[in-house]
Amino acid sequence: MKFTASREALLKPLQAVIGVVERRQTMPILANVLLVAKDDRVSVTATDLEVELVASMEAEIGGAGEITVSGRKLLDICRALPEQAELAVQLSGEKLSIKSGRSKFTLATLPAADFPTVEDINARQTLALPQATLATLLDKTHFSMAQQDVRYYLNGLLVETDGKYLRAVATDGHRLALCQVQLDGKKMPQQQVIVPRKGVLELQRLMSGEGDVELQLGSNHIRIELDGIRFTSKLIDGRFPEYERVIPQDTSNHLTADRQLLRGALQRTAILSNEKYRGIRLIIRDGGVILQAHNPEQEEAEEELEVSYKGEHIEIGFNVNYLLDALGAIDSDEVILAVVDGNSSCLLQMPGNEDCKYVVMPMRL
Amino acid sequence: MTRTDLRNILHIDMDAFYASVEQRDNPSLRGKPLVVGGGSNRGVVAAASYEAREYGIHSAMPMRDALRRCPDLLRVPPRIGHYKSVSEEIFAIFREFTPLVEGLSLDEAFLDVTDSLALFGSDIEIAKEIKKRVVDTTALTASVGVAPNKLVAKIASDLDKPDGLVVVSAEEIRSTLDPLPVRVIPGIGRKTLARLKEKDIVTVADLRLASDRVLEPIFGRFAQKTRDQASGVDSRPVVSSRPEKSISAEETFDADLTETNAMDRQLMRLAERTANRLRSKDLVAGTVQVKIRQADFTTFTRQRALRPPGNSTDQIFEIVRILLRQWLSEHPGARIRLLGVGGSDLSAAEQRDLFAGDAMPAGSHLDETADKIRDRFGESSVNRARTLDSGQIR
């Protein structure tokens, strides 16, 4: 294998994939990246056995071939070389040599055949959509995913196709975020996959918001092609809870508030809430809501906010972080809080928009 | 009489607790009318010193009224955290005499010392000793009522404040209560008091002897209970209010376990018992542990955090199963004599779960239903299939 490329050309794919190169090396080869030189292109692959990233670049190929070398060291070398440096990369025997100007590096390798890659994912469906749309789905839901919950199927994001809709749902058992978009054109089959948390966060990092993406859903993998990068993640093998059943339907008590004002009031009141439980009490009555918090040091915060509300007098407690997360994901000027009573879940929505829903369970106060 | 009817109960009430703590800590406040309470004139009195009480000032009185009665009144903002730590010192003394300590507030508790008599002498001696220990440790005084039940003990502690000790034996209950004003009976407030007065019921004796025709319009279905109270009858037990530090279940097996399937069955049963007890107390565990004792009695515990803290059987079982697997890989061929499953780092189940209803594929709804069945039909009325061995399945 032999190719030449500029420092900048090689840096870009290396930086794109380095996030999944294992730091804790369970298998030594996972600290490596796979370099494949073929047909005027060099591709760089990294994997942690859960998420695989492949990025490629144009290069002048002197000889096709493939090999693996330490991803971290290769990136450090490229970074340390001067700008616009030309690199000549060549495999000789079991060593990979990199020459640039008067610098020469010789790296240890492991055989490409030992590098675990995912080839065909046997996609059940392939969707094309704007990258910005996919980014929105993830941004508006990812924060509700569980972290290291023993209910392993919650440690990820549900991606679902259902007729016209592509939907993302995340829940940690205390709150739930749902966002859906309609894709033009064909009707999609019903399909549910759970993308692990790590894959979701890695994917968000890769997206620039420009152009289109191609999304493939298989039964064991999800694959997304964007900006010359191919993202593949294993799926969580489990059944996601039936989320529709926890979205409140009876929402007769509607509170409409200015989103920024409510957010500000919650943030101020939260300063004196219990640091562990983050409990905050909302006293909701005609025309106004009172926010109260106190902590074990007996300090108290209270704020009154004018809102539009006609309904029963309701006192309800929440983990304020859950409300703030939802209000951060909503981007309308006003927000609707639908409450049933002090023991039931509350629904946050944008006025006139059924596509994003945030459900928060109350706390006992 | 059953055991609950005749016990040795102490009701201990610290004298003007918050105010006394402030006077103890700051000599310039001693001997002066003092209240502890909110800063503004709109607040209420949280506690009044005995000097302030001479002006008719009492707790829950609006601060404005208190100032009118005593313009020189000293006001001190409350330091609840500090009172809590003093209270903990006092409660620690109580617990040296009996585990059955039921705290009513920071400065008030019931103690059941029935089973402590053999160790510490009579109930009167215990009461004296506790009073002495409290003064020695905190320089604060307490008033104690000693009686065969909670109702009479509480009334008695109030008869000789401050620094009092009033003992009411079973034989003396009637003669002690009869002359007291009816307001000593719990639940009789200002309105009821006025209505009783209209019927010429002023003392506890009047109440005890009043006819149903008189009491029923006033107390409704609580008429009989009120008469019992006027007779000094009360069978409520003293319930220890000390927060539990951990909840666990363990079992020693008739034959040592060597197969993982059999171990899993037992783990599931124990996880179920532990989770069930957590749920019945509305607690969640932040840490789950498994205890393993081998045939040679060497004992191990392994634990793992549960985030977020939880109390579902599946969550707990899943963790202890993983922990046991890890332990087994370090101890191949182990013969297990005892297994235990426990939850610690307990907290109140404050955050409600979205899926505690019925949306979870396998989980909380099942737990809830199983708990209900067990409450009604007993511990072994419903079992998970995986806790059964093949011989039990037909």
PDB file of C-alpha atoms in Angstrom, chain A residues 40-191:
ATOM      1  CA  ASP A  40      -7.926   7.375  -5.898  1.00  0.00           C
ATOM      2  CA  ARG A  41      -9.324   7.318  -2.367  1.00  0.00           C
ATOM      3  CA  VAL A  42      -8.128   6.419   1.092  1.00  0.00           C
ATOM      4  CA  SER A  43     -10.730   5.500   3.707  1.00  0.00           C
ATOM      5  CA  VAL A  44     -10.162   5.591   7.457  1.00  0.00           C
ATOM      6  CA  THR A  45     -12.276   3.305   9.675  1.00  0.00           C
ATOM      7  CA  ALA A  46     -12.542   3.296  13.461  1.00  0.00           C
ATOM      8  CA  THR A  47     -14.745   1.132  15.652  1.00  0.00           C
ATOM      9  CA  ASP A  48     -15.448   0.348  19.272  1.00  0.00           C
ATOM     10  CA  LEU A  49     -17.529  -2.663  18.212  1.00  0.00           C
ATOM     11  CA  GLU A  50     -20.684  -0.655  18.913  1.00  0.00           C
ATOM     12  CA  VAL A  51     -20.204   2.359  16.656  1.00  0.00           C
ATOM     13  CA  GLU A  52     -18.234   2.246  13.412  1.00  0.00           C
ATOM     14  CA  LEU A  53     -17.158   5.367  11.515  1.00  0.00           C
ATOM     15  CA  VAL A  54     -15.700   5.414   8.022  1.00  0.00           C
ATOM     16  CA  ALA A  55     -14.394   8.660   6.526  1.00  0.00           C
ATOM     17  CA  SER A  56     -12.570   8.960   3.243  1.00  0.00           C
ATOM     18  CA  MET A  57     -10.461  11.422   1.285  1.00  0.00           C
ATOM     19  CA  GLU A  58      -8.949  11.810  -2.137  1.00  0.00           C
ATOM     20  CA  ALA A  59      -5.337  10.747  -2.443  1.00  0.00           C
ATOM     21  CA  GLU A  60      -2.769   9.856  -5.016  1.00  0.00           C
ATOM     22  CA  ILE A  61      -2.592   6.088  -4.828  1.00  0.00           C
ATOM     23  CA  GLY A  62       0.761   4.531  -5.642  1.00  0.00           C
ATOM     24  CA  GLY A  63      -0.433   1.054  -4.728  1.00  0.00           C
ATOM     25  CA  ALA A  64      -3.738  -0.270  -3.416  1.00  0.00           C
ATOM     26  CA  GLY A  65      -3.850  -2.064  -0.074  1.00  0.00           C
ATOM     27  CA  GLU A  66      -5.068  -1.979   3.501  1.00  0.00           C
ATOM     28  CA  ILE A  67      -3.532  -1.969   6.961  1.00  0.00           C
ATOM     29  CA  THR A  68      -4.255  -0.840  10.552  1.00  0.00           C
ATOM     30  CA  VAL A  69      -2.133   1.519  12.687  1.00  0.00           C
ATOM     31  CA  SER A  70      -2.622   3.360  15.957  1.00  0.00           C
ATOM     32  CA  GLY A  71      -5.278   6.007  15.344  1.00  0.00           C
ATOM     33  CA  ARG A  72      -4.109   8.249  18.155  1.00  0.00           C
ATOM     34  CA  LYS A  73      -0.457   8.270  17.002  1.00  0.00           C
ATOM     35  CA  LEU A  74      -1.338   8.829  13.350  1.00  0.00           C
ATOM     36  CA  LEU A  75      -3.524  11.798  14.315  1.00  0.00           C
ATOM     37  CA  ASP A  76      -0.823  13.233  16.600  1.00  0.00           C
ATOM     38  CA  ILE A  77       1.748  12.994  13.792  1.00  0.00           C
ATOM     39  CA  CYS A  78      -0.516  14.749  11.298  1.00  0.00           C
ATOM     40  CA  ARG A  79      -1.331  17.465  13.814  1.00  0.00           C
ATOM     41  CA  ALA A  80       2.317  18.046  14.638  1.00  0.00           C
ATOM     42  CA  LEU A  81       3.510  18.364  11.053  1.00  0.00           C
ATOM     43  CA  PRO A  82       3.626  21.846   9.538  1.00  0.00           C
ATOM     44  CA  GLU A  83       0.630  23.151   7.602  1.00  0.00           C
ATOM     45  CA  GLN A  84       0.255  22.055   3.978  1.00  0.00           C
ATOM     46  CA  ALA A  85       2.925  19.367   4.479  1.00  0.00           C
ATOM     47  CA  GLU A  86       2.823  16.529   1.955  1.00  0.00           C
ATOM     48  CA  LEU A  87       2.821  13.033   3.426  1.00  0.00           C
ATOM     49  CA  ALA A  88       4.100   9.948   1.677  1.00  0.00           C
ATOM     50  CA  VAL A  89       2.661   6.845   3.291  1.00  0.00           C
ATOM     51  CA  GLN A  90       3.958   3.407   2.479  1.00  0.00           C
ATOM     52  CA  LEU A  91       3.656  -0.071   3.904  1.00  0.00           C
ATOM     53  CA  SER A  92       6.902  -1.991   3.928  1.00  0.00           C
ATOM     54  CA  GLY A  93       6.793  -5.382   5.555  1.00  0.00           C
ATOM     55  CA  GLU A  94       4.921  -5.033   8.845  1.00  0.00           C
ATOM     56  CA  LYS A  95       5.716  -1.330   9.292  1.00  0.00           C
ATOM     57  CA  LEU A  96       3.974   1.710   7.961  1.00  0.00           C
ATOM     58  CA  SER A  97       6.323   4.560   7.097  1.00  0.00           C
ATOM     59  CA  ILE A  98       5.258   8.197   6.853  1.00  0.00           C
ATOM     60  CA  LYS A  99       7.645  10.655   5.253  1.00  0.00           C
ATOM     61  CA  SER A 100       7.154  14.371   5.123  1.00  0.00           C
ATOM     62  CA  GLY A 101      10.000  16.740   4.336  1.00  0.00           C
ATOM     63  CA  ARG A 102      12.814  15.708   6.620  1.00  0.00           C
ATOM     64  CA  SER A 103      10.556  13.850   9.061  1.00  0.00           C
ATOM     65  CA  LYS A 104      10.166  10.123   8.957  1.00  0.00           C
ATOM     66  CA  PHE A 105       7.942   7.957  11.164  1.00  0.00           C
ATOM     67  CA  THR A 106       7.729   4.199  11.236  1.00  0.00           C
ATOM     68  CA  LEU A 107       4.577   2.781  12.848  1.00  0.00           C
ATOM     69  CA  ALA A 108       3.741  -0.740  13.992  1.00  0.00           C
ATOM     70  CA  THR A 109       0.762  -2.332  12.253  1.00  0.00           C
ATOM     71  CA  LEU A 110      -1.791  -5.059  12.748  1.00  0.00           C
ATOM     72  CA  PRO A 111      -3.302  -6.931   9.812  1.00  0.00           C
ATOM     73  CA  ALA A 112      -6.395  -5.411   8.184  1.00  0.00           C
ATOM     74  CA  ALA A 113      -8.056  -8.813   8.121  1.00  0.00           C
ATOM     75  CA  ASP A 114      -8.236  -8.769  11.934  1.00  0.00           C
ATOM     76  CA  PHE A 115     -10.038  -5.429  12.030  1.00  0.00           C
ATOM     77  CA  PRO A 116     -13.754  -5.906  12.763  1.00  0.00           C
ATOM     78  CA  THR A 117     -15.920  -4.092  10.246  1.00  0.00           C
ATOM     79  CA  VAL A 118     -19.598  -4.098   9.424  1.00  0.00           C
ATOM     80  CA  GLU A 119     -20.287  -4.600   5.734  1.00  0.00           C
ATOM     81  CA  ASP A 120     -23.877  -4.936   4.548  1.00  0.00           C
ATOM     82  CA  ILE A 121     -26.367  -4.160   7.308  1.00  0.00           C
ATOM     83  CA  ASN A 122     -29.300  -5.782   5.446  1.00  0.00           C
ATOM     84  CA  ALA A 123     -31.355  -2.625   5.546  1.00  0.00           C
ATOM     85  CA  ARG A 124     -35.121  -3.088   5.738  1.00  0.00           C
ATOM     86  CA  GLN A 125     -35.557   0.463   4.518  1.00  0.00           C
ATOM     87  CA  THR A 126     -33.485   3.356   3.251  1.00  0.00           C
ATOM     88  CA  LEU A 127     -34.602   6.963   3.721  1.00  0.00           C
ATOM     89  CA  ALA A 128     -33.222  10.197   2.320  1.00  0.00           C
ATOM     90  CA  LEU A 129     -33.748  13.338   4.369  1.00  0.00           C
ATOM     91  CA  PRO A 130     -32.112  16.691   5.016  1.00  0.00           C
ATOM     92  CA  GLN A 131     -29.329  16.489   7.550  1.00  0.00           C
ATOM     93  CA  ALA A 132     -30.883  19.420   9.410  1.00  0.00           C
ATOM     94  CA  THR A 133     -34.072  17.393   9.916  1.00  0.00           C
ATOM     95  CA  LEU A 134     -32.206  14.487  11.458  1.00  0.00           C
ATOM     96  CA  ALA A 135     -30.198  16.885  13.633  1.00  0.00           C
ATOM     97  CA  THR A 136     -33.440  18.452  14.900  1.00  0.00           C
ATOM     98  CA  LEU A 137     -34.888  15.059  15.820  1.00  0.00           C
ATOM     99  CA  LEU A 138     -31.819  14.218  17.881  1.00  0.00           C
ATOM    100  CA  ASP A 139     -31.367  17.648  19.465  1.00  0.00           C
ATOM    101  CA  LYS A 140     -34.951  17.777  20.653  1.00  0.00           C
ATOM    102  CA  THR A 141     -34.943  14.357  22.294  1.00  0.00           C
ATOM    103  CA  HIS A 142     -31.473  13.069  23.175  1.00  0.00           C
ATOM    104  CA  PHE A 143     -31.341  14.635  26.670  1.00  0.00           C
ATOM    105  CA  SER A 144     -34.115  12.350  27.927  1.00  0.00           C
ATOM    106  CA  MET A 145     -32.159   9.146  27.273  1.00  0.00           C
ATOM    107  CA  ALA A 146     -31.294   7.116  30.362  1.00  0.00           C
ATOM    108  CA  GLN A 147     -27.677   6.655  31.409  1.00  0.00           C
ATOM    109  CA  GLN A 148     -26.494   3.258  32.556  1.00  0.00           C
ATOM    110  CA  ASP A 149     -29.968   2.230  33.581  1.00  0.00           C
ATOM    111  CA  VAL A 150     -30.373  -1.475  34.254  1.00  0.00           C
ATOM    112  CA  ARG A 151     -33.372  -1.206  31.954  1.00  0.00           C
ATOM    113  CA  TYR A 152     -30.821  -1.307  29.119  1.00  0.00           C
ATOM    114  CA  TYR A 153     -33.419  -0.537  26.452  1.00  0.00           C
ATOM    115  CA  LEU A 154     -33.748   2.974  27.914  1.00  0.00           C
ATOM    116  CA  ASN A 155     -30.047   3.754  27.402  1.00  0.00           C
ATOM    117  CA  GLY A 156     -30.681   4.823  23.844  1.00  0.00           C
ATOM    118  CA  LEU A 157     -32.958   6.600  21.433  1.00  0.00           C
ATOM    119  CA  LEU A 158     -35.950   5.003  19.781  1.00  0.00           C
ATOM    120  CA  VAL A 159     -36.009   5.750  16.054  1.00  0.00           C
ATOM    121  CA  GLU A 160     -39.308   4.791  14.554  1.00  0.00           C
ATOM    122  CA  THR A 161     -40.882   4.910  11.115  1.00  0.00           C
ATOM    123  CA  ASP A 162     -44.621   4.823  10.987  1.00  0.00           C
ATOM    124  CA  GLY A 163     -46.468   5.705   7.785  1.00  0.00           C
ATOM    125  CA  LYS A 164     -45.550   9.277   6.942  1.00  0.00           C
ATOM    126  CA  TYR A 165     -43.615   9.876  10.138  1.00  0.00           C
ATOM    127  CA  LEU A 166     -40.035   9.498  11.198  1.00  0.00           C
ATOM    128  CA  ARG A 167     -39.990   9.751  14.980  1.00  0.00           C
ATOM    129  CA  ALA A 168     -37.413   9.895  17.782  1.00  0.00           C
ATOM    130  CA  VAL A 169     -38.355   9.079  21.382  1.00  0.00           C
ATOM    131  CA  ALA A 170     -36.164   9.072  24.489  1.00  0.00           C
ATOM    132  CA  THR A 171     -37.087   8.368  28.103  1.00  0.00           C
ATOM    133  CA  ASP A 172     -35.299   7.649  31.348  1.00  0.00           C
ATOM    134  CA  GLY A 173     -38.455   6.550  33.134  1.00  0.00           C
ATOM    135  CA  HIS A 174     -38.973   9.948  34.736  1.00  0.00           C
ATOM    136  CA  ARG A 175     -39.553  12.042  31.649  1.00  0.00           C
ATOM    137  CA  LEU A 176     -39.984  11.480  27.967  1.00  0.00           C
ATOM    138  CA  ALA A 177     -39.194  13.476  24.826  1.00  0.00           C
ATOM    139  CA  LEU A 178     -40.797  12.814  21.481  1.00  0.00           C
ATOM    140  CA  CYS A 179     -40.189  14.563  18.194  1.00  0.00           C
ATOM    141  CA  GLN A 180     -41.467  13.528  14.782  1.00  0.00           C
ATOM    142  CA  VAL A 181     -41.218  14.778  11.223  1.00  0.00           C
ATOM    143  CA  GLN A 182     -43.201  13.980   8.094  1.00  0.00           C
ATOM    144  CA  LEU A 183     -41.098  12.863   5.179  1.00  0.00           C
ATOM    145  CA  ASP A 184     -42.371  13.725   1.716  1.00  0.00           C
ATOM    146  CA  GLY A 185     -43.330  11.015  -0.626  1.00  0.00           C
ATOM    147  CA  LYS A 186     -43.618   7.378   0.112  1.00  0.00           C
ATOM    148  CA  LYS A 187     -45.267   5.694   3.014  1.00  0.00           C
ATOM    149  CA  MET A 188     -42.782   4.036   5.353  1.00  0.00           C
ATOM    150  CA  PRO A 189     -43.281   0.626   6.947  1.00  0.00           C
ATOM    151  CA  GLN A 190     -43.668   0.381  10.724  1.00  0.00           C
ATOM    152  CA  GLN A 191     -40.179  -0.159  12.157  1.00  0.00           C
TER     153      GLN A 191
END
